[in-house]
């Protein structure tokens, strides 16, 4: 086990059994949350350099970390709260013991892209890049 999500307010912890997990309402997700306000494929959890990261997958009701909505991939530190739609979970894991982290933590967010190197439609994800 690589950690767990503990429901805030009570409930059974959700074990993090793989280093990459999809979370959503669909049965094909690794972690299935059977709530109407959770998207079919809501977010993705993945380990990078010994730390968990979350990325929203274009969900309708959003993903938050410590109360702030995320738009890019965000690092989850032990004790952080992740909100999937309106459902809150405390993230519990040990970077060193559970995930063999070494050295300083990786950057909290993905590197910022050069905004002028691509068009507005590409940045919005509406147009594919030309090769």
mmCIF file of C-alpha atoms in Angstrom:
data_model
loop_
_atom_site.group_PDB
_atom_site.id
_atom_site.type_symbol
_atom_site.label_atom_id
_atom_site.label_comp_id
_atom_site.label_asym_id
_atom_site.label_seq_id
_atom_site.Cartn_x
_atom_site.Cartn_y
_atom_site.Cartn_z
ATOM 1 C CA UNK A 1 0.000 0.000 0.000
ATOM 2 C CA UNK A 2 1.274 3.465 -0.959
ATOM 3 C CA UNK A 3 -0.920 5.499 1.388
ATOM 4 C CA UNK A 4 -4.616 6.161 1.825
ATOM 5 C CA UNK A 5 -7.398 8.686 1.477
ATOM 6 C CA UNK A 6 -9.273 9.082 4.750
ATOM 7 C CA UNK A 7 -12.790 10.558 4.446
ATOM 8 C CA UNK A 8 -13.106 13.766 6.493
ATOM 9 C CA UNK A 9 -16.034 13.323 8.861
ATOM 10 C CA UNK A 10 -15.775 9.541 8.998
ATOM 11 C CA UNK A 11 -15.906 6.508 6.790
ATOM 12 C CA UNK A 12 -13.628 3.737 5.633
ATOM 13 C CA UNK A 13 -10.170 4.767 4.372
ATOM 14 C CA UNK A 14 -9.466 4.206 0.685
ATOM 15 C CA UNK A 15 -6.133 2.423 0.160
ATOM 16 C CA UNK A 16 -3.813 3.697 -2.562
ATOM 17 C CA UNK A 17 -2.733 0.358 -4.019
ATOM 18 C CA UNK A 18 -0.963 1.475 -7.210
ATOM 19 C CA UNK A 19 1.327 4.372 -8.097
ATOM 20 C CA UNK A 20 -1.112 5.666 -10.715
ATOM 21 C CA UNK A 21 -4.865 5.700 -10.105
ATOM 22 C CA UNK A 22 -7.916 7.134 -11.814
ATOM 23 C CA UNK A 23 -10.718 8.362 -9.561
ATOM 24 C CA UNK A 24 -14.309 8.735 -10.696
ATOM 25 C CA UNK A 25 -17.843 7.387 -10.853
ATOM 26 C CA UNK A 26 -17.195 4.862 -13.656
ATOM 27 C CA UNK A 27 -16.645 1.246 -12.737
ATOM 28 C CA UNK A 28 -13.513 1.258 -14.915
ATOM 29 C CA UNK A 29 -11.781 3.702 -12.516
ATOM 30 C CA UNK A 30 -9.255 2.403 -10.001
ATOM 31 C CA UNK A 31 -11.060 4.240 -7.192
ATOM 32 C CA UNK A 32 -14.827 4.317 -7.742
ATOM 33 C CA UNK A 33 -16.789 7.051 -5.930
ATOM 34 C CA UNK A 34 -20.490 6.387 -6.386
ATOM 35 C CA UNK A 35 -21.769 9.950 -6.019
ATOM 36 C CA UNK A 36 -23.855 11.781 -8.637
ATOM 37 C CA UNK A 37 -21.658 14.908 -8.449
ATOM 38 C CA UNK A 38 -18.428 12.992 -9.168
ATOM 39 C CA UNK A 39 -17.526 12.856 -12.872
ATOM 40 C CA UNK A 40 -17.097 9.567 -14.717
ATOM 41 C CA UNK A 41 -13.312 10.095 -14.786
ATOM 42 C CA UNK A 42 -12.815 12.891 -12.266
ATOM 43 C CA UNK A 43 -9.101 13.048 -11.462
ATOM 44 C CA UNK A 44 -5.869 11.121 -11.546
ATOM 45 C CA UNK A 45 -3.509 10.394 -8.659
ATOM 46 C CA UNK A 46 0.096 9.542 -9.484
ATOM 47 C CA UNK A 47 3.406 9.188 -7.677
ATOM 48 C CA UNK A 48 6.377 11.249 -8.874
ATOM 49 C CA UNK A 49 9.745 11.211 -7.048
ATOM 50 C CA UNK A 50 8.160 9.743 -3.926
ATOM 51 C CA UNK A 51 5.216 12.172 -3.647
ATOM 52 C CA UNK A 52 1.568 11.897 -4.654
ATOM 53 C CA UNK A 53 0.233 14.348 -7.244
ATOM 54 C CA UNK A 54 -3.350 14.985 -8.347
ATOM 55 C CA UNK A 55 -4.554 16.158 -11.749
ATOM 56 C CA UNK A 56 -8.160 17.080 -12.519
ATOM 57 C CA UNK A 57 -9.382 15.365 -15.711
ATOM 58 C CA UNK A 58 -11.784 18.106 -16.787
ATOM 59 C CA UNK A 59 -14.382 17.253 -14.170
ATOM 60 C CA UNK A 60 -17.588 19.244 -13.951
ATOM 61 C CA UNK A 61 -17.476 19.868 -10.180
ATOM 62 C CA UNK A 62 -13.725 20.241 -9.810
ATOM 63 C CA UNK A 63 -10.925 19.031 -7.600
ATOM 64 C CA UNK A 64 -9.500 21.064 -4.722
ATOM 65 C CA UNK A 65 -6.385 20.761 -2.597
ATOM 66 C CA UNK A 66 -6.614 22.418 0.818
ATOM 67 C CA UNK A 67 -9.701 24.322 -0.344
ATOM 68 C CA UNK A 68 -8.162 25.727 -3.556
ATOM 69 C CA UNK A 69 -9.406 24.511 -6.928
ATOM 70 C CA UNK A 70 -6.657 23.080 -9.099
ATOM 71 C CA UNK A 71 -6.323 23.508 -12.836
ATOM 72 C CA UNK A 72 -2.963 21.769 -13.270
ATOM 73 C CA UNK A 73 -1.182 18.894 -11.620
ATOM 74 C CA UNK A 74 -0.562 19.596 -7.905
ATOM 75 C CA UNK A 75 1.594 17.862 -5.316
ATOM 76 C CA UNK A 76 -0.225 16.296 -2.354
ATOM 77 C CA UNK A 77 1.778 16.468 0.846
ATOM 78 C CA UNK A 78 0.937 14.194 3.788
ATOM 79 C CA UNK A 79 -1.985 15.686 5.715
ATOM 80 C CA UNK A 80 -3.320 17.710 2.760
ATOM 81 C CA UNK A 81 -7.056 17.648 2.116
ATOM 82 C CA UNK A 82 -8.264 16.738 -1.364
ATOM 83 C CA UNK A 83 -11.853 17.557 -2.293
ATOM 84 C CA UNK A 84 -13.352 15.578 -5.166
ATOM 85 C CA UNK A 85 -16.584 17.343 -6.121
ATOM 86 C CA UNK A 86 -17.831 18.005 -2.542
ATOM 87 C CA UNK A 87 -16.257 14.921 -0.927
ATOM 88 C CA UNK A 88 -13.222 15.618 1.307
ATOM 89 C CA UNK A 89 -10.382 13.224 2.053
ATOM 90 C CA UNK A 90 -7.212 13.594 4.093
ATOM 91 C CA UNK A 91 -4.149 12.300 2.258
ATOM 92 C CA UNK A 92 -2.081 9.979 4.449
ATOM 93 C CA UNK A 93 1.260 8.573 3.389
ATOM 94 C CA UNK A 94 4.944 8.755 4.218
ATOM 95 C CA UNK A 95 7.121 9.848 1.277
ATOM 96 C CA UNK A 96 10.166 8.097 2.744
ATOM 97 C CA UNK A 97 8.599 4.927 4.185
ATOM 98 C CA UNK A 98 5.823 4.311 1.611
ATOM 99 C CA UNK A 99 7.298 5.757 -1.591
ATOM 100 C CA UNK A 100 11.102 5.795 -1.145
ATOM 101 C CA UNK A 101 11.406 9.579 -1.574
ATOM 102 C CA UNK A 102 14.970 10.928 -1.501
ATOM 103 C CA UNK A 103 16.146 14.529 -1.292
ATOM 104 C CA UNK A 104 13.974 17.596 -1.637
ATOM 105 C CA UNK A 105 10.328 17.282 -2.745
ATOM 106 C CA UNK A 106 9.601 17.801 -6.451
ATOM 107 C CA UNK A 107 8.035 21.138 -7.514
ATOM 108 C CA UNK A 108 4.493 21.654 -6.248
ATOM 109 C CA UNK A 109 3.073 22.429 -9.724
ATOM 110 C CA UNK A 110 3.919 21.574 -13.306
ATOM 111 C CA UNK A 111 6.380 24.000 -14.903
ATOM 112 C CA UNK A 112 4.707 27.023 -16.475
ATOM 113 C CA UNK A 113 4.641 26.922 -20.279
ATOM 114 C CA UNK A 114 5.806 29.822 -22.389
ATOM 115 C CA UNK A 115 2.416 31.421 -23.085
ATOM 116 C CA UNK A 116 3.567 33.116 -26.284
ATOM 117 C CA UNK A 117 4.834 29.922 -27.922
ATOM 118 C CA UNK A 118 1.338 28.615 -28.671
ATOM 119 C CA UNK A 119 -2.012 29.972 -29.759
ATOM 120 C CA UNK A 120 -5.017 30.633 -27.568
ATOM 121 C CA UNK A 121 -6.928 27.598 -28.894
ATOM 122 C CA UNK A 122 -3.945 25.318 -28.205
ATOM 123 C CA UNK A 123 -3.590 26.627 -24.647
ATOM 124 C CA UNK A 124 -7.290 25.968 -24.071
ATOM 125 C CA UNK A 125 -6.850 22.411 -25.376
ATOM 126 C CA UNK A 126 -9.197 22.994 -28.296
ATOM 127 C CA UNK A 127 -6.698 22.686 -31.120
ATOM 128 C CA UNK A 128 -3.886 20.203 -31.641
ATOM 129 C CA UNK A 129 -0.354 21.425 -32.152
ATOM 130 C CA UNK A 130 1.044 21.332 -35.669
ATOM 131 C CA UNK A 131 4.232 19.359 -36.060
#
